[in-house]
Coordinates of C-alpha atoms and ligand atoms in Angstrom, one line a residue:
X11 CA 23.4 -47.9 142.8
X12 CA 25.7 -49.7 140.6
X13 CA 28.5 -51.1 143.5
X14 CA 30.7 -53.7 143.2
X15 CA 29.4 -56.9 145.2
X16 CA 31.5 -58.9 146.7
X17 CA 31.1 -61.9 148.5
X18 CA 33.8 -62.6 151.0
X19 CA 34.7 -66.0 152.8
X20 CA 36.5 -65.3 156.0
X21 CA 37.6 -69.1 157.2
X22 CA 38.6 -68.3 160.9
X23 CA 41.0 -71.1 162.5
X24 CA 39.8 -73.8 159.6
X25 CA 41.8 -75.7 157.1
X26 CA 45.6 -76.9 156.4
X27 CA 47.6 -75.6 153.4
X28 CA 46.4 -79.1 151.5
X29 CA 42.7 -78.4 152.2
X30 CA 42.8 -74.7 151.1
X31 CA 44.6 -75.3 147.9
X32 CA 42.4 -78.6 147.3
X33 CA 39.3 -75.7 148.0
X34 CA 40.6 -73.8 145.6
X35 CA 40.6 -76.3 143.1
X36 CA 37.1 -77.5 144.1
X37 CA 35.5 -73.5 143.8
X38 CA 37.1 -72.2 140.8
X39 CA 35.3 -73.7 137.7
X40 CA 31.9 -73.0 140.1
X41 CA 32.3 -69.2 140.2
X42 CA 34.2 -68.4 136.9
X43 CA 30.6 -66.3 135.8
X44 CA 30.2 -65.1 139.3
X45 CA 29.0 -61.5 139.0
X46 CA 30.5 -60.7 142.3
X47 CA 34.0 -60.7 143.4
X48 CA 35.3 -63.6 145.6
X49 CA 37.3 -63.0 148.4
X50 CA 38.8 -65.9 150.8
X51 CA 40.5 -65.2 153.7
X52 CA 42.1 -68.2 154.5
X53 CA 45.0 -68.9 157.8
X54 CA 48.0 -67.3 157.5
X55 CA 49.9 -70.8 156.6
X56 CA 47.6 -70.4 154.0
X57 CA 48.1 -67.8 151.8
X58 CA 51.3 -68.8 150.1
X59 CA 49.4 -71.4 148.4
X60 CA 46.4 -70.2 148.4
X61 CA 47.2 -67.6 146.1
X62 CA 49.1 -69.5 143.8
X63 CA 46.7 -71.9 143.4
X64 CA 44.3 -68.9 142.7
X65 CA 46.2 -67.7 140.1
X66 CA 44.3 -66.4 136.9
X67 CA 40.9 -67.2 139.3
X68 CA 38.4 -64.8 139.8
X69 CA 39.5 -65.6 143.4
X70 CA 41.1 -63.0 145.8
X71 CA 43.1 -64.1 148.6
X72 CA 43.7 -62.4 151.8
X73 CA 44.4 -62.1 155.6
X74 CA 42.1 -62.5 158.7
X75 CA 44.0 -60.4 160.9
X76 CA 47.4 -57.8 161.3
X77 CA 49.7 -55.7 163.0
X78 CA 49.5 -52.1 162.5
X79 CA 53.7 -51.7 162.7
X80 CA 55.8 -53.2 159.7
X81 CA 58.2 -54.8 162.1
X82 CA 58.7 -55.0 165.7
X83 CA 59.1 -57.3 169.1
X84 CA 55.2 -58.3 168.4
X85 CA 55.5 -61.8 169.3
X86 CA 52.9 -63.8 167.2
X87 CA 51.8 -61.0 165.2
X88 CA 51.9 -60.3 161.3
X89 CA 52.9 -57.5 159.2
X90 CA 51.3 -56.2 156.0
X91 CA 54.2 -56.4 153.9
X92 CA 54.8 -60.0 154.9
X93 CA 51.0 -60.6 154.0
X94 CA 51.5 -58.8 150.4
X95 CA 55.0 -60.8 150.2
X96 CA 52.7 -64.1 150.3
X97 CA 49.9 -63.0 148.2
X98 CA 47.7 -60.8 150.2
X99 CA 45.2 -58.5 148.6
X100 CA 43.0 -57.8 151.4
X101 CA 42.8 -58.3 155.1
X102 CA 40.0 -58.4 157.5
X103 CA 40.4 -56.1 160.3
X104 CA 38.6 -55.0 163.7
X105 CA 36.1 -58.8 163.2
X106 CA 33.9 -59.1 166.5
X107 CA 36.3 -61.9 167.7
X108 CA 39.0 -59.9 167.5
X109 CA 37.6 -56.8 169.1
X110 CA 35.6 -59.3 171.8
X111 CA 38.6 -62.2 172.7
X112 CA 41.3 -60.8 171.8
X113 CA 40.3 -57.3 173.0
X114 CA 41.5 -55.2 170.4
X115 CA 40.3 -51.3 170.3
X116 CA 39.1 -48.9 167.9
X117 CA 42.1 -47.1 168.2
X118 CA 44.3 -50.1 167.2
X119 CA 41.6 -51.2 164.6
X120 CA 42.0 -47.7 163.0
X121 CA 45.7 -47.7 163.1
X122 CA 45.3 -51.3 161.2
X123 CA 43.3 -49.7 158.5
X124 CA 45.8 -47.0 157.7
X125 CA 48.9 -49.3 157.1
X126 CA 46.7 -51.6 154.9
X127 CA 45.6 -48.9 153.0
X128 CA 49.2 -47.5 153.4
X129 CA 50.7 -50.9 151.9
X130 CA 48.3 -51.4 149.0
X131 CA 45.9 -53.9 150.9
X132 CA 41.9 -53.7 151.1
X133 CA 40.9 -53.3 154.6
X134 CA 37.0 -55.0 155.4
X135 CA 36.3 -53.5 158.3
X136 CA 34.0 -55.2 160.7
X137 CA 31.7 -53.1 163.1
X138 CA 28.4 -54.1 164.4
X139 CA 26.5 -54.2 168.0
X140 CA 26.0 -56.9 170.2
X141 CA 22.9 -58.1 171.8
X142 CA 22.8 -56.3 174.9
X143 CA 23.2 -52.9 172.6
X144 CA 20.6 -53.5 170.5
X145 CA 18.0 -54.4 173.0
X146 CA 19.4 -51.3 174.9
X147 CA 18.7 -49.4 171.3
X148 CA 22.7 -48.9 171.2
X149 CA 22.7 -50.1 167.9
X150 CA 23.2 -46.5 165.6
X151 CA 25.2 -45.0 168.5
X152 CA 27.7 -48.4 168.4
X153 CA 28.0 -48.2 164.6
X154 CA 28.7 -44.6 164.4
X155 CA 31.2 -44.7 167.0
X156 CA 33.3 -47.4 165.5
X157 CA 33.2 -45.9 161.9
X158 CA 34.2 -42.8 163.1
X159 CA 36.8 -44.2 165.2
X160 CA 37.9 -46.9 162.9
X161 CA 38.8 -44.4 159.8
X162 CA 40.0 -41.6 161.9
X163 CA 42.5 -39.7 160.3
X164 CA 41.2 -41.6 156.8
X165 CA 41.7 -39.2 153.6
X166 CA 38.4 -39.2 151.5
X167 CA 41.1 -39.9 148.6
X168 CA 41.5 -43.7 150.5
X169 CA 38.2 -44.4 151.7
X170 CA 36.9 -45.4 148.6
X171 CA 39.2 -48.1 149.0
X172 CA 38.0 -49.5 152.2
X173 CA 35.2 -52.3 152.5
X174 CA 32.9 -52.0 155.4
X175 CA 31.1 -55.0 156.8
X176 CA 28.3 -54.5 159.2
X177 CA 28.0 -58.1 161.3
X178 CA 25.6 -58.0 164.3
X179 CA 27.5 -59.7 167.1
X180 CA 24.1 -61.9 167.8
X181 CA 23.8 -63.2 163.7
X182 CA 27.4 -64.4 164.1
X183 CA 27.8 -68.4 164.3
X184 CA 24.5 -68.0 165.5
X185 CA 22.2 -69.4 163.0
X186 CA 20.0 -66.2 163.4
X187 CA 20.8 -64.0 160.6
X188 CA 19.6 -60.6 160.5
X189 CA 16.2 -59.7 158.3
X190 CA 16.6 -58.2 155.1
X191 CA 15.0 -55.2 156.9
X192 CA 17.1 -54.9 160.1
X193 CA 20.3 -55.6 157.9
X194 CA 18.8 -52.6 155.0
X195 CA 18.3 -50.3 158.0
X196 CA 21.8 -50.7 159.7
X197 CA 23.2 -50.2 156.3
X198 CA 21.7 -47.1 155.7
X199 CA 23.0 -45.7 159.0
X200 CA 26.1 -47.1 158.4
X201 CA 26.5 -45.4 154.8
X202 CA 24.7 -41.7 156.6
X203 CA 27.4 -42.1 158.6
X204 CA 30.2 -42.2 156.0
X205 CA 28.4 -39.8 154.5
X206 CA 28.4 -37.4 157.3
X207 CA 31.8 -38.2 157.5
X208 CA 33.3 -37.7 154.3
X209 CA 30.8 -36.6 151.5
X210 CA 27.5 -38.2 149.9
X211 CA 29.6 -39.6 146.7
X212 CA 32.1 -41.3 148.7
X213 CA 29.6 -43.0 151.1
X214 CA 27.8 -44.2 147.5
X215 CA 31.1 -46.0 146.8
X216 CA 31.8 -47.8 149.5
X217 CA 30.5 -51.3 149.3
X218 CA 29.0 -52.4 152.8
X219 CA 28.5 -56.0 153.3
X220 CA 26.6 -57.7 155.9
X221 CA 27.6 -60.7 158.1
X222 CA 26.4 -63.3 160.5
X223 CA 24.7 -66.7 159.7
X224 CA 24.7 -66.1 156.0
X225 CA 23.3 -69.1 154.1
X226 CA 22.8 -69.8 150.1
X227 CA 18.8 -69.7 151.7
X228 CA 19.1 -65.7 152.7
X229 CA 21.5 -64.5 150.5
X230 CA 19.5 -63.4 147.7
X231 CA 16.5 -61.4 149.9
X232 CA 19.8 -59.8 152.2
X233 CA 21.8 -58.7 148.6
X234 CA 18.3 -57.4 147.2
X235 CA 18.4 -54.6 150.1
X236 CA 19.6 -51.3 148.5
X237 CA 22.4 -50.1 151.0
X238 CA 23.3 -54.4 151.0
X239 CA 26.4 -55.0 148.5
X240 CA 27.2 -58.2 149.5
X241 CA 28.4 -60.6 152.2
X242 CA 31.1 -61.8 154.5
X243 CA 30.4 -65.3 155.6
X244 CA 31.9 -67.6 158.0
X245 CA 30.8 -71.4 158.6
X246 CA 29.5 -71.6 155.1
X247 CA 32.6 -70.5 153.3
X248 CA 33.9 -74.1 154.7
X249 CA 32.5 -75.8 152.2
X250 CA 32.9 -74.9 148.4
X251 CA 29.5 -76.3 146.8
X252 CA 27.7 -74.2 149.6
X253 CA 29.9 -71.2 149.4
X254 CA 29.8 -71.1 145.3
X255 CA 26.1 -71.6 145.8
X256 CA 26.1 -68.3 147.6
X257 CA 28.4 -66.4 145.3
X258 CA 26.3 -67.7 142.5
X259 CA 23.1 -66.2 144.4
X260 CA 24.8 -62.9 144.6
Ligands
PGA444 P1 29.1 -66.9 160.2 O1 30.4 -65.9 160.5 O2 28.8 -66.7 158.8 O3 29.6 -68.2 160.6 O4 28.0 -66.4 161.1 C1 30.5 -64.6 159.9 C2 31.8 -64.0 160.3 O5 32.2 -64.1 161.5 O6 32.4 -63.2 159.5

């Protein structure tokens, strides 16, 4: 299947305006033949210069995090058109941390995806079980129920659009990243359930990529699985020889 790969850096609470434009700097002549597409989404401070300084890059910048309304008394939050205004492309939505600290729903999570698409940004849409689940073998059940719930109300038109990213809860910050098998088989329910939702040839489209404890080490066996189109990392997107190491992998 002949999906776009991407490789997406998703820096959390890390790095000053300085240190993401000096990162930018530092990546860009390492990834100019990278087959994949690189995504970076850096602190909202960040983006301003972030994307100027990616310019002409291969590099795409974008958000951690948003509010589903375009304006409102949402003290603290962000909007999508103020992302786009500073250079957003993309934006992560529905990440574990949200959904676990900051206690954010499906419902909310969908809503997010429908202005995004709404407002010209890709939404990477996080889902994936925690520990408990999949010891309780919760794990397919979890995944459907938050795909289903997180593109509710999604036209098929628009889907194509959206970027899933299956991240186990347990492989996060962890160190113990999921097999190449365990991450191939929750892709393959993941895409069987876009496919039940939508159609076959949608599902096909949609690239899926898996997070938690990805390393330049596992990258190559996780992005050899069929259903496995690439990869949204964390800690190692800090640092730009180890995170072009693992777009150059890809
Ligand atoms: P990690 O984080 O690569 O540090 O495990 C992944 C993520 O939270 O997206």
């Amino acid at each position: 299947m002949n999906r776009q790969k991407i490789i997406a850096g998703n820096w959390k609470m890390h790095k000053t305006v300085q240190e993401a434009v000096d990162f930018i700097h530092l990546l860009t002549p390492k990834v100019t033949a990278s087959k994949a597409l690189v995504f970076l989404a850096v602190p909202f401070t960040a983006i301003g210069h972030a994307s100027a300084a990616a310019g002409n890059t291969n590099i795409i910048i974008g958000a951690q995090n948003m509010h589903s309304d375009t304006q409102g008394a949402y003290t603290g939050e962000i909007s999508s058109l103020m992302l786009r205004e500073q250079g957003a492309e993309f934006v992560i939505l529905g990440h574990s941390e949200r959904r676990h600290i900051f206690l954010e729903t499906d419902a909310f999570i969908n809503l997010k995806v429908i202005r995004a698409l709404q407002d010209d940004l890709i939404p990477i849409l996080c889902v994936g079980e925690t520990e408990h689940q999949r010891e309780q073998n919760l794990t397919h059940k979890v995944l459907k129920e938050q795909i289903e719930k997180g593109l509710h109300k999604i036209p098929e038109q628009d889907v194509t659009k959206v970027v899933l990213a299956y991240e186990p809860v347990w492989a996060i910050g962890t160190g113990k990243v999921a097999t190449p098998q365990i991450a191939q088989e929750a892709h393959h329910h993941c895409r069987n359930c876009l496919s039940a939702l939508f159609s076959k040839s949608v599902a096909n489209k949609i690239s899926i990529l898996y997070g938690g404890s990805v390393k330049p080490e596992n990258i190559a066996s996780l992005v050899s699985q069929e259903d496995v189109d690439g990869a949204l990392v964390g800690g190692a997107s800090l640092d730009p020889k180890i995170f072009s190491e693992i777009i150059n992998h890809c």
